[in-house]
Amino acid sequence: MKLSIVATVGLVLSVVAIFLSAEMTRAHNPSCPADWPDIDVNGPVINELHHTDGHGDEWVVFGNPPVVRAYPVDEGYAQGYAASSPHETCNWHLTRNEQIYFPEDEEDTTSPAPQGQPGQQPPQQSEAIVVRIEALTSPIIEGEAARFRLTASPAPESPLTVNVAGTQSGDFILGTPATRATIPTSGTFTYSIATEDDNVDELHGTITATLAAGEGYTVAAEPGNAATAMVIDNDVPAISIEAATSSITEGESAEFTLTASPIPASPLMVNLNVTQSGDFVDSSLLGAQTATIPTSGTVSYSIATIDDGTDESHGSVTVTVASSTNGSYTAAGASSDSATVTVRDNDAASSGGGSGGGSGGGNGGGGGNGGGGGNGGTSGTGQQQGSSDCSGTESDVGVSVSNLEVTERDPNGNTYTMRLNRQPDGNVGISITSSNTDKVSVSPSLLIFSGVREDIRRSDYADWDDRQDITVRALDGAAGETVTITHTITLVNATTTPCTWGLPEGTQVHPVTVTVR
């Protein structure tokens, strides 16, 4: 059978079309993406676009629309083109919606430039690359970055991406460290791991960067495969102290509470300095002492006082946070690093006496707890609380001095104290007056003692047996002067009738003579 020329040409074209169709079908699966990202036909140059197709395969797309190319992403090159990646690429003609696979043919001699734009394929590295790592700074303070130097030898002829992992002891790393780093053609790269400057006291720790195997390089042998930087915690606890109660009676213990903020990561020994005013604490408990704060952050500290038989002024015990010898803590400061507890003396005060003693003494007051006083003074402990007569004496009031020296223009002046030796039913005041206010001043001008329970009396009233301070100051031109300070009984808020306590209102007791130097 003879075929016409037209029929013969048609048959040849049909065979060629069938062959090309079979070739394209083979090329499209699996060497081209199952689908492509949405790309504008007239859009700008694509430097580097990561795309996961409908089959879950990952691709990197680049090119200049309407023609773009894609190559499969191998493990180790997910962050961009690498010279040693497979050369097989797939072209996509957007205007024809057609993709064609070119397996290592002439089309594959072009590859992305370092920025991902089409360009010449970099030459293959002629010598094996060894990558090592070292710490640039160690130790670091939390909040600073841990920095490591990556070195490729010989230097790569094109940017080289390597795998690296950051790990830690402790809890310092901020966020998630990068798992890849790209070494440029200079051959070195600084890899950083950020740390957090928190407010947690913790043990010092470390951050380690370790190289992992990948394409195009070899990891150096130990110790060049990993590097470690020490991290110093900068959250030193501040120690504060407060008194558990404002005052105690001698014989009781002064209680304090020490607090560390932030709480310590391990038990923390704190240096203390214990001092006293008066004589209430055994010498072994004074001076340099220590206390250990547990990881709960607080601890109680107790100082015993002595219940003696000596009449003395009220005193105090003070505990101060001393400096750390190793920098493990700081004192809180702002008055929070020291606390004081008042210690009240519980022994009757001496109030002096006249020429008489025992029963039927002279006109002077009888001794406090001794024999009876003159002029109606009673024997024994004297007038009891609640008596309605006016048989009290000066012995019901105690004063620490009868003579006092002050220095002219001394801003601190000099001080003495007063207290009651017998509990009143209500409030008793003592007015204090200088006989020459131009030469000598006195402060305060009124002391108030209260016999009612501490929980119901006014907060600005002292307990009846508290010693209260009186400060005397000499003014300009007072040198050589002698001035008398008088103390006059005055009843306060009508809570004590004129003779309930035993001393009528207006009674003057225990004047103090002041000599100015």
Short mmCIF file of C-alpha atoms in Angstrom, two decimals:
data_model
loop_
_atom_site.label_atom_id
_atom_site.label_comp_id
_atom_site.label_asym_id
_atom_site.label_seq_id
_atom_site.Cartn_x
_atom_site.Cartn_y
_atom_site.Cartn_z
CA MET A 1 0.00 0.00 0.00
CA LYS A 2 1.40 3.30 -0.95
CA LEU A 3 1.09 6.23 1.43
CA SER A 4 0.78 9.75 0.30
CA ILE A 5 3.40 12.29 1.31
CA VAL A 6 0.90 14.02 3.59
CA ALA A 7 -0.04 10.79 5.31
CA THR A 8 3.59 9.87 5.78
CA VAL A 9 4.42 13.23 7.40
CA GLY A 10 1.37 12.96 9.66
CA LEU A 11 2.40 9.52 10.82
CA VAL A 12 5.92 10.72 11.70
CA LEU A 13 4.58 13.71 13.63
CA SER A 14 2.21 11.46 15.58
CA VAL A 15 5.05 9.16 16.63
CA VAL A 16 7.19 12.13 17.72
CA ALA A 17 4.32 13.60 19.71
CA ILE A 18 3.71 10.27 21.47
CA PHE A 19 7.44 10.05 22.30
CA LEU A 20 7.60 13.63 23.70
CA SER A 21 4.43 13.09 25.69
CA ALA A 22 5.94 9.99 27.29
CA GLU A 23 9.17 11.85 28.07
CA MET A 24 7.36 14.77 29.75
CA THR A 25 5.18 12.44 31.76
CA ARG A 26 8.28 10.69 33.03
CA ALA A 27 9.98 13.99 33.75
CA HIS A 28 7.13 15.47 35.74
CA ASN A 29 6.99 12.69 38.33
CA PRO A 30 8.74 12.90 40.73
CA SER A 31 11.37 15.37 39.53
CA CYS A 32 9.07 18.40 39.44
CA PRO A 33 6.84 19.73 42.24
CA ALA A 34 3.37 18.24 42.48
CA ASP A 35 2.18 21.87 42.57
CA TRP A 36 3.78 25.29 42.51
CA PRO A 37 3.40 28.35 44.76
CA ASP A 38 1.29 31.28 43.62
CA ILE A 39 3.71 33.38 41.54
CA ASP A 40 2.85 36.56 39.60
CA VAL A 41 3.68 36.13 35.91
CA ASN A 42 4.89 39.73 35.80
CA GLY A 43 6.36 39.70 39.30
CA PRO A 44 9.89 40.55 40.44
CA VAL A 45 12.89 38.27 40.48
CA ILE A 46 12.56 35.46 43.03
CA ASN A 47 15.79 35.11 44.99
CA GLU A 48 14.86 32.17 47.19
CA LEU A 49 11.36 30.84 47.90
CA HIS A 50 10.81 27.70 49.99
CA HIS A 51 7.79 25.63 48.94
CA THR A 52 6.25 22.37 50.19
CA ASP A 53 4.10 20.73 47.53
CA GLY A 54 0.97 18.63 47.96
CA HIS A 55 3.05 15.44 48.34
CA GLY A 56 4.99 16.95 51.26
CA ASP A 57 8.18 17.37 49.19
CA GLU A 58 10.24 20.51 49.86
CA TRP A 59 11.56 22.71 47.03
CA VAL A 60 13.50 25.94 46.59
CA VAL A 61 12.12 28.14 43.80
CA PHE A 62 14.08 30.95 42.08
CA GLY A 63 14.13 32.75 38.78
CA ASN A 64 12.71 35.65 36.79
CA PRO A 65 9.01 35.25 35.94
CA PRO A 66 7.50 34.13 33.63
CA VAL A 67 10.15 31.38 33.80
CA VAL A 68 11.16 30.03 37.21
CA ARG A 69 13.04 26.95 38.33
CA ALA A 70 12.87 24.60 41.30
CA TYR A 71 15.29 22.14 42.85
CA PRO A 72 14.56 19.62 45.62
CA VAL A 73 15.74 20.47 49.11
CA ASP A 74 18.07 17.80 50.47
CA GLU A 75 18.70 17.33 54.20
CA GLY A 76 21.22 19.91 55.29
CA TYR A 77 20.26 22.58 52.75
CA ALA A 78 16.85 23.68 53.92
CA GLN A 79 18.07 27.25 54.41
CA GLY A 80 19.09 28.01 50.86
CA TYR A 81 20.96 26.95 47.79
CA ALA A 82 24.23 25.10 48.27
CA ALA A 83 26.74 24.36 45.55
CA SER A 84 26.77 20.64 46.34
CA SER A 85 22.98 20.23 46.15
CA PRO A 86 21.61 17.94 43.42
CA HIS A 87 21.74 19.59 40.00
CA GLU A 88 18.43 18.28 38.74
CA THR A 89 16.05 21.18 38.32
CA CYS A 90 12.61 21.75 36.95
CA ASN A 91 11.64 24.71 34.75
CA TRP A 92 8.14 26.16 34.91
CA HIS A 93 6.83 28.38 32.14
CA LEU A 94 4.12 30.34 33.89
CA THR A 95 2.55 31.71 30.69
CA ARG A 96 2.01 28.17 29.36
CA ASN A 97 1.51 26.57 32.79
CA GLU A 98 4.10 24.00 31.68
CA GLN A 99 6.92 22.40 33.68
CA ILE A 100 9.82 20.53 32.08
CA TYR A 101 12.49 18.46 33.84
CA PHE A 102 16.11 18.77 32.79
CA PRO A 103 18.17 15.93 34.31
CA GLU A 104 21.76 17.17 34.41
CA ASP A 105 21.71 18.59 30.92
CA GLU A 106 22.84 21.89 29.55
CA GLU A 107 20.13 23.80 31.37
CA ASP A 108 21.63 22.68 34.70
CA THR A 109 24.90 24.46 34.18
CA THR A 110 23.21 27.55 35.60
CA SER A 111 22.35 27.74 39.29
CA PRO A 112 21.48 30.44 41.81
CA ALA A 113 24.10 32.99 42.73
CA PRO A 114 24.78 33.25 46.51
CA GLN A 115 21.68 35.48 46.83
CA GLY A 116 19.55 32.93 44.98
CA GLN A 117 19.38 34.75 41.63
CA PRO A 118 20.21 32.82 38.43
CA GLY A 119 23.91 32.83 37.70
CA GLN A 120 26.85 30.60 37.00
CA GLN A 121 27.24 27.32 38.92
CA PRO A 122 30.13 27.74 41.40
CA PRO A 123 33.03 25.39 40.80
CA GLN A 124 33.16 22.34 43.02
CA GLN A 125 35.43 22.56 46.08
CA SER A 126 38.72 21.00 45.16
CA GLU A 127 39.80 20.15 48.73
CA ALA A 128 37.82 18.62 51.61
CA ILE A 129 36.69 21.20 54.15
CA VAL A 130 37.14 20.64 57.91
CA VAL A 131 35.03 22.78 60.24
CA ARG A 132 35.95 23.42 63.88
CA ILE A 133 34.47 25.56 66.68
CA GLU A 134 35.87 27.48 69.65
CA ALA A 135 34.45 29.78 72.38
CA LEU A 136 35.21 33.46 71.85
CA THR A 137 34.27 34.60 75.40
CA SER A 138 34.13 32.65 78.63
CA PRO A 139 32.86 33.28 81.19
CA ILE A 140 29.93 35.54 80.33
CA ILE A 141 27.33 37.21 82.58
CA GLU A 142 23.73 36.13 82.08
CA GLY A 143 22.09 38.52 79.63
CA GLU A 144 25.18 38.54 77.40
CA ALA A 145 25.40 36.33 74.29
CA ALA A 146 27.60 33.25 74.27
CA ARG A 147 29.75 33.67 71.13
CA PHE A 148 31.59 30.95 69.25
CA ARG A 149 33.90 31.09 66.21
CA LEU A 150 33.27 28.61 63.38
CA THR A 151 36.30 28.09 61.14
CA ALA A 152 36.30 26.24 57.79
CA SER A 153 39.70 25.04 56.56
CA PRO A 154 40.35 25.57 53.76
CA ALA A 155 37.94 28.50 53.31
CA PRO A 156 34.95 27.48 51.19
CA GLU A 157 34.78 28.72 47.60
CA SER A 158 31.09 29.49 48.16
CA PRO A 159 29.06 30.01 51.38
CA LEU A 160 28.95 26.79 53.39
CA THR A 161 26.03 25.91 55.66
CA VAL A 162 26.90 23.70 58.64
CA ASN A 163 24.79 22.06 61.34
CA VAL A 164 25.29 23.14 64.95
CA ALA A 165 23.37 22.61 68.21
CA GLY A 166 23.29 24.67 71.42
CA THR A 167 22.82 23.00 74.83
CA GLN A 168 23.14 24.21 78.43
CA SER A 169 23.57 23.26 82.05
CA GLY A 170 21.26 25.41 84.13
CA ASP A 171 18.55 27.63 82.67
CA PHE A 172 20.08 30.55 80.77
CA ILE A 173 19.36 30.22 77.02
CA LEU A 174 16.84 32.74 75.68
CA GLY A 175 14.61 31.28 72.97
CA THR A 176 15.77 28.48 70.66
CA PRO A 177 19.33 28.54 69.31
CA ALA A 178 19.80 28.38 65.52
CA THR A 179 20.55 24.88 64.26
CA ARG A 180 22.43 26.02 61.15
CA ALA A 181 25.12 28.55 60.46
CA THR A 182 26.56 29.70 57.12
CA ILE A 183 30.30 30.22 56.87
CA PRO A 184 31.17 32.77 54.16
CA THR A 185 34.11 32.52 51.80
CA SER A 186 36.28 34.28 54.37
CA GLY A 187 36.31 30.97 56.24
CA THR A 188 35.06 32.20 59.65
CA PHE A 189 31.66 32.93 61.17
CA THR A 190 30.55 34.00 64.67
CA TYR A 191 27.73 31.85 66.03
CA SER A 192 25.81 33.39 68.97
CA ILE A 193 23.41 31.99 71.57
CA ALA A 194 21.40 34.59 73.50
CA THR A 195 20.99 34.30 77.29
CA GLU A 196 18.31 35.74 79.56
CA ASP A 197 19.02 38.23 82.35
CA ASP A 198 16.34 37.00 84.74
CA ASN A 199 15.68 37.72 88.41
CA VAL A 200 16.31 34.22 89.72
CA ASP A 201 19.21 33.33 91.96
CA GLU A 202 20.67 30.16 90.51
CA LEU A 203 23.89 28.23 90.27
CA HIS A 204 26.35 29.23 87.57
CA GLY A 205 26.03 27.15 84.40
CA THR A 206 27.42 26.56 80.91
CA ILE A 207 26.40 26.79 77.26
CA THR A 208 27.89 24.37 74.75
CA ALA A 209 27.83 24.62 70.94
CA THR A 210 28.41 21.31 69.12
CA LEU A 211 28.99 20.76 65.39
CA ALA A 212 27.09 18.02 63.57
CA ALA A 213 27.84 16.30 60.28
CA GLY A 214 26.48 17.67 57.02
CA GLU A 215 27.05 17.93 53.27
CA GLY A 216 30.22 19.48 51.95
CA TYR A 217 32.35 19.41 55.08
CA THR A 218 33.83 17.25 57.81
CA VAL A 219 33.57 17.99 61.54
CA ALA A 220 36.93 18.39 63.27
CA ALA A 221 37.98 15.76 65.79
CA GLU A 222 37.71 16.47 69.52
CA PRO A 223 38.08 19.00 71.01
CA GLY A 224 37.43 21.03 67.86
CA ASN A 225 33.92 19.61 67.42
CA ALA A 226 32.43 21.45 70.45
CA ALA A 227 33.08 24.51 72.63
CA THR A 228 31.74 25.60 76.02
CA ALA A 229 31.23 29.03 77.63
CA MET A 230 30.64 29.43 81.36
CA VAL A 231 27.61 31.54 82.34
CA ILE A 232 27.71 33.55 85.60
CA ASP A 233 24.41 34.18 87.38
CA ASN A 234 24.16 37.85 88.38
CA ASP A 235 21.14 37.62 90.67
CA VAL A 236 22.75 37.99 94.08
CA PRO A 237 20.12 37.90 96.86
CA ALA A 238 19.58 41.08 98.85
CA ILE A 239 19.21 40.37 102.58
CA SER A 240 16.77 42.35 104.73
CA ILE A 241 15.97 42.01 108.43
CA GLU A 242 13.03 43.05 110.58
CA ALA A 243 12.14 42.71 114.26
CA ALA A 244 9.32 40.31 115.12
CA THR A 245 8.21 42.66 117.92
CA SER A 246 9.19 46.21 118.81
CA SER A 247 9.94 45.60 122.52
CA ILE A 248 10.48 42.86 125.06
CA THR A 249 11.10 42.69 128.83
CA GLU A 250 14.53 41.65 130.03
CA GLY A 251 14.70 37.86 130.28
CA GLU A 252 12.78 37.39 127.03
CA SER A 253 14.39 36.76 123.63
CA ALA A 254 14.63 39.39 120.91
CA GLU A 255 13.30 37.81 117.71
CA PHE A 256 14.22 38.84 114.17
CA THR A 257 13.39 37.59 110.66
CA LEU A 258 15.97 37.50 107.86
CA THR A 259 14.71 37.47 104.25
CA ALA A 260 16.60 36.86 100.97
CA SER A 261 15.23 38.25 97.70
CA PRO A 262 15.35 36.54 95.30
CA ILE A 263 15.34 33.29 97.24
CA PRO A 264 18.75 31.58 97.22
CA ALA A 265 19.43 28.58 95.00
CA SER A 266 21.14 26.85 97.93
CA PRO A 267 21.37 27.52 101.70
CA LEU A 268 23.00 30.92 102.15
CA MET A 269 25.16 31.88 105.14
CA VAL A 270 24.78 35.55 106.10
CA ASN A 271 27.15 37.59 108.28
CA LEU A 272 25.56 39.62 111.09
CA ASN A 273 26.71 42.18 113.63
CA VAL A 274 24.87 42.24 116.99
CA THR A 275 25.08 45.27 119.30
CA GLN A 276 23.21 46.45 122.37
CA SER A 277 22.37 49.59 124.28
CA GLY A 278 22.57 48.85 127.99
CA ASP A 279 23.63 45.55 129.47
CA PHE A 280 21.10 42.84 128.64
CA VAL A 281 22.86 40.40 126.29
CA ASP A 282 25.67 37.97 127.10
CA SER A 283 28.90 38.97 125.40
CA SER A 284 29.07 35.66 123.51
CA LEU A 285 25.97 36.68 121.54
CA LEU A 286 27.35 40.08 120.57
CA GLY A 287 29.63 41.12 117.71
CA ALA A 288 30.15 39.04 114.60
CA GLN A 289 27.53 36.30 114.23
CA THR A 290 26.09 34.25 111.34
CA ALA A 291 22.72 32.89 110.26
CA THR A 292 21.89 30.53 107.38
CA ILE A 293 18.91 31.29 105.15
CA PRO A 294 17.44 28.12 103.57
CA THR A 295 16.03 27.88 100.03
CA SER A 296 12.64 28.96 101.40
CA GLY A 297 14.13 32.47 101.57
CA THR A 298 13.48 33.29 105.26
CA VAL A 299 14.84 32.32 108.67
CA SER A 300 14.24 33.43 112.28
CA TYR A 301 17.12 34.71 114.40
CA SER A 302 16.83 34.89 118.21
CA ILE A 303 18.93 36.65 120.87
CA ALA A 304 18.37 35.81 124.53
CA THR A 305 18.44 38.60 127.16
CA ILE A 306 19.30 38.36 130.87
CA ASP A 307 16.75 39.01 133.66
CA ASP A 308 19.03 40.52 136.32
CA GLY A 309 18.23 42.35 139.55
CA THR A 310 19.82 45.64 138.55
CA ASP A 311 17.76 48.76 138.02
CA GLU A 312 18.94 50.26 134.76
CA SER A 313 17.69 52.27 131.86
CA HIS A 314 15.74 50.49 129.20
CA GLY A 315 18.01 49.40 126.39
CA SER A 316 17.90 47.73 123.01
CA VAL A 317 19.36 44.98 120.85
CA THR A 318 20.25 45.71 117.22
CA VAL A 319 21.11 43.22 114.49
CA THR A 320 22.73 44.49 111.28
CA VAL A 321 23.39 42.55 108.06
CA ALA A 322 27.17 42.64 107.52
CA SER A 323 28.95 42.47 104.16
CA SER A 324 29.45 39.17 102.38
CA THR A 325 33.04 37.97 102.22
CA ASN A 326 32.52 36.13 98.90
CA GLY A 327 29.91 38.26 97.13
CA SER A 328 27.13 35.71 97.63
CA TYR A 329 24.64 38.36 98.81
CA THR A 330 24.20 42.08 99.40
CA ALA A 331 22.58 44.00 102.25
CA ALA A 332 19.17 45.38 101.32
CA GLY A 333 20.03 48.90 102.48
CA ALA A 334 17.52 51.75 102.91
CA SER A 335 17.16 50.90 106.64
CA SER A 336 16.10 47.34 105.76
CA ASP A 337 19.50 45.90 106.62
CA SER A 338 19.21 46.65 110.36
CA ALA A 339 16.51 46.09 113.00
CA THR A 340 16.22 46.99 116.68
CA VAL A 341 14.21 45.58 119.59
CA THR A 342 13.74 47.65 122.76
CA VAL A 343 14.58 45.80 126.00
CA ARG A 344 12.67 47.08 129.04
CA ASP A 345 14.23 46.85 132.47
CA ASN A 346 11.89 45.28 135.06
CA ASP A 347 13.79 46.33 138.21
CA ALA A 348 12.45 49.20 140.41
CA ALA A 349 14.30 52.47 139.96
CA SER A 350 16.17 54.25 142.73
CA SER A 351 14.50 57.57 143.61
CA GLY A 352 16.92 58.89 146.18
CA GLY A 353 16.11 59.58 149.84
CA GLY A 354 16.32 62.23 152.55
CA SER A 355 18.02 62.07 155.89
CA GLY A 356 15.54 59.61 157.33
CA GLY A 357 15.26 55.92 156.82
CA GLY A 358 13.24 53.08 158.28
CA SER A 359 10.02 53.96 160.07
CA GLY A 360 9.49 57.53 161.14
CA GLY A 361 12.20 58.94 158.92
CA GLY A 362 12.85 62.62 158.47
CA ASN A 363 11.31 64.89 155.92
CA GLY A 364 13.04 63.19 153.01
CA GLY A 365 11.23 60.44 151.12
CA GLY A 366 11.77 56.91 152.28
CA GLY A 367 13.70 54.40 150.23
CA GLY A 368 11.72 52.77 147.39
CA ASN A 369 11.30 49.16 148.45
CA GLY A 370 13.01 49.61 151.79
CA GLY A 371 11.73 51.08 155.06
CA GLY A 372 8.85 53.45 155.39
CA GLY A 373 9.15 57.03 154.19
CA GLY A 374 8.90 60.15 156.28
CA ASN A 375 5.73 62.25 156.48
CA GLY A 376 3.34 59.43 156.12
CA GLY A 377 5.52 57.19 154.02
CA THR A 378 4.47 53.57 154.30
CA SER A 379 6.69 50.60 154.84
CA GLY A 380 7.11 47.75 152.37
CA THR A 381 6.44 48.40 148.70
CA GLY A 382 4.60 51.65 149.29
CA GLN A 383 1.16 52.78 148.13
CA GLN A 384 -0.62 50.22 145.96
CA GLN A 385 -2.50 50.80 142.73
CA GLY A 386 -6.01 52.07 143.31
CA SER A 387 -5.42 53.93 146.58
CA SER A 388 -7.55 57.06 146.79
CA ASP A 389 -5.52 59.00 149.37
CA CYS A 390 -2.64 61.36 148.64
CA SER A 391 0.09 59.53 150.52
CA GLY A 392 2.44 59.04 147.51
CA THR A 393 6.03 60.27 147.58
CA GLU A 394 8.84 61.13 145.21
CA SER A 395 9.87 57.50 145.37
CA ASP A 396 6.98 56.79 143.01
CA VAL A 397 9.01 58.53 140.27
CA GLY A 398 12.50 57.52 139.18
CA VAL A 399 15.04 59.85 137.58
CA SER A 400 18.45 58.80 136.30
CA VAL A 401 20.44 61.90 137.46
CA SER A 402 20.21 64.85 139.78
CA ASN A 403 23.04 66.83 138.14
CA LEU A 404 23.84 67.15 134.44
CA GLU A 405 26.56 68.87 132.42
CA VAL A 406 26.03 70.19 128.90
CA THR A 407 28.30 71.99 126.47
CA GLU A 408 27.36 75.31 124.94
CA ARG A 409 26.08 75.03 121.36
CA ASP A 410 26.47 71.24 121.30
CA PRO A 411 23.64 70.21 118.93
CA ASN A 412 23.33 66.81 120.61
CA GLY A 413 23.18 68.18 124.16
CA ASN A 414 22.94 65.66 127.00
CA THR A 415 20.21 63.24 128.03
CA TYR A 416 18.69 61.79 131.18
CA THR A 417 15.65 59.54 131.75
CA MET A 418 12.53 59.32 133.91
CA ARG A 419 10.06 56.51 134.69
CA LEU A 420 7.35 55.58 137.21
CA ASN A 421 8.06 53.06 139.95
CA ARG A 422 4.41 52.32 140.65
CA GLN A 423 1.58 51.63 138.21
CA PRO A 424 -1.17 54.26 138.06
CA ASP A 425 -4.82 53.59 137.28
CA GLY A 426 -4.74 55.82 134.22
CA ASN A 427 -2.42 58.32 132.55
CA VAL A 428 0.13 60.42 134.43
CA GLY A 429 2.05 63.28 132.86
CA ILE A 430 5.23 64.99 133.98
CA SER A 431 5.73 68.56 132.76
CA ILE A 432 9.39 69.51 132.22
CA THR A 433 10.50 73.14 132.48
CA SER A 434 13.83 75.00 132.26
CA SER A 435 14.29 77.81 134.78
CA ASN A 436 16.08 79.85 132.09
CA THR A 437 14.84 79.07 128.59
CA ASP A 438 17.18 81.70 127.10
CA LYS A 439 20.18 79.67 128.20
CA VAL A 440 19.00 76.04 128.35
CA SER A 441 16.27 74.29 126.36
CA VAL A 442 14.63 71.00 127.27
CA SER A 443 12.78 68.51 125.06
CA PRO A 444 10.15 67.18 125.30
CA SER A 445 8.15 69.47 127.56
CA LEU A 446 5.75 66.69 128.62
CA LEU A 447 6.16 62.97 129.32
CA ILE A 448 3.06 60.76 129.48
CA PHE A 449 3.06 57.40 131.27
CA SER A 450 0.05 55.08 131.02
CA GLY A 451 -1.05 52.43 133.48
CA VAL A 452 -3.67 50.92 131.17
CA ARG A 453 -3.06 47.88 129.04
CA GLU A 454 -0.80 48.38 126.03
CA ASP A 455 -3.47 47.16 123.58
CA ILE A 456 -5.99 49.85 124.62
CA ARG A 457 -3.84 52.89 125.43
CA ARG A 458 -2.87 55.53 122.90
CA SER A 459 0.11 54.58 120.78
CA ASP A 460 1.98 57.78 121.66
CA TYR A 461 1.80 57.07 125.42
CA ALA A 462 4.62 55.14 127.06
CA ASP A 463 4.11 52.20 129.38
CA TRP A 464 4.19 53.28 133.02
CA ASP A 465 7.59 51.66 133.67
CA ASP A 466 9.24 52.67 130.38
CA ARG A 467 12.20 54.97 130.73
CA GLN A 468 11.63 58.10 128.66
CA ASP A 469 14.45 60.37 127.48
CA ILE A 470 14.76 64.11 128.18
CA THR A 471 17.31 66.03 126.09
CA VAL A 472 18.92 69.23 127.42
CA ARG A 473 20.78 71.67 125.14
CA ALA A 474 22.76 74.82 126.03
CA LEU A 475 22.27 77.83 123.79
CA ASP A 476 24.70 80.60 122.74
CA GLY A 477 26.16 82.52 125.68
CA ALA A 478 25.15 79.92 128.26
CA ALA A 479 28.65 78.86 129.27
CA GLY A 480 29.12 79.10 133.03
CA GLU A 481 25.38 79.20 133.74
CA THR A 482 23.59 76.92 136.21
CA VAL A 483 19.94 76.14 135.36
CA THR A 484 17.33 74.02 137.15
CA ILE A 485 15.02 71.61 135.32
CA THR A 486 11.76 71.05 137.23
CA HIS A 487 9.36 68.08 136.89
CA THR A 488 5.72 68.67 137.77
CA ILE A 489 3.02 65.98 138.08
CA THR A 490 0.07 66.61 135.74
CA LEU A 491 -2.90 64.30 135.18
CA VAL A 492 -3.82 63.57 131.56
CA ASN A 493 -7.29 63.28 130.01
CA ALA A 494 -8.90 63.09 133.48
CA THR A 495 -8.33 59.32 133.55
CA THR A 496 -6.78 59.56 137.01
CA THR A 497 -8.47 61.51 139.81
CA PRO A 498 -6.18 63.95 141.68
CA CYS A 499 -5.11 61.49 144.37
CA THR A 500 -5.87 58.06 142.87
CA TRP A 501 -2.23 57.52 142.03
CA GLY A 502 -0.98 59.03 145.25
CA LEU A 503 0.73 62.23 144.02
CA PRO A 504 -1.51 65.29 143.70
CA GLU A 505 -1.45 67.25 140.46
CA GLY A 506 1.12 70.05 140.67
CA THR A 507 3.59 68.08 142.81
CA GLN A 508 7.20 68.78 141.84
CA VAL A 509 9.64 65.85 141.95
CA HIS A 510 13.39 65.35 141.46
CA PRO A 511 14.70 68.64 140.03
CA VAL A 512 17.84 68.33 137.92
CA THR A 513 20.63 70.89 138.13
CA VAL A 514 22.24 71.66 134.76
CA THR A 515 25.74 73.13 134.56
CA VAL A 516 26.79 74.63 131.22
CA ARG A 517 30.43 74.35 130.15
#
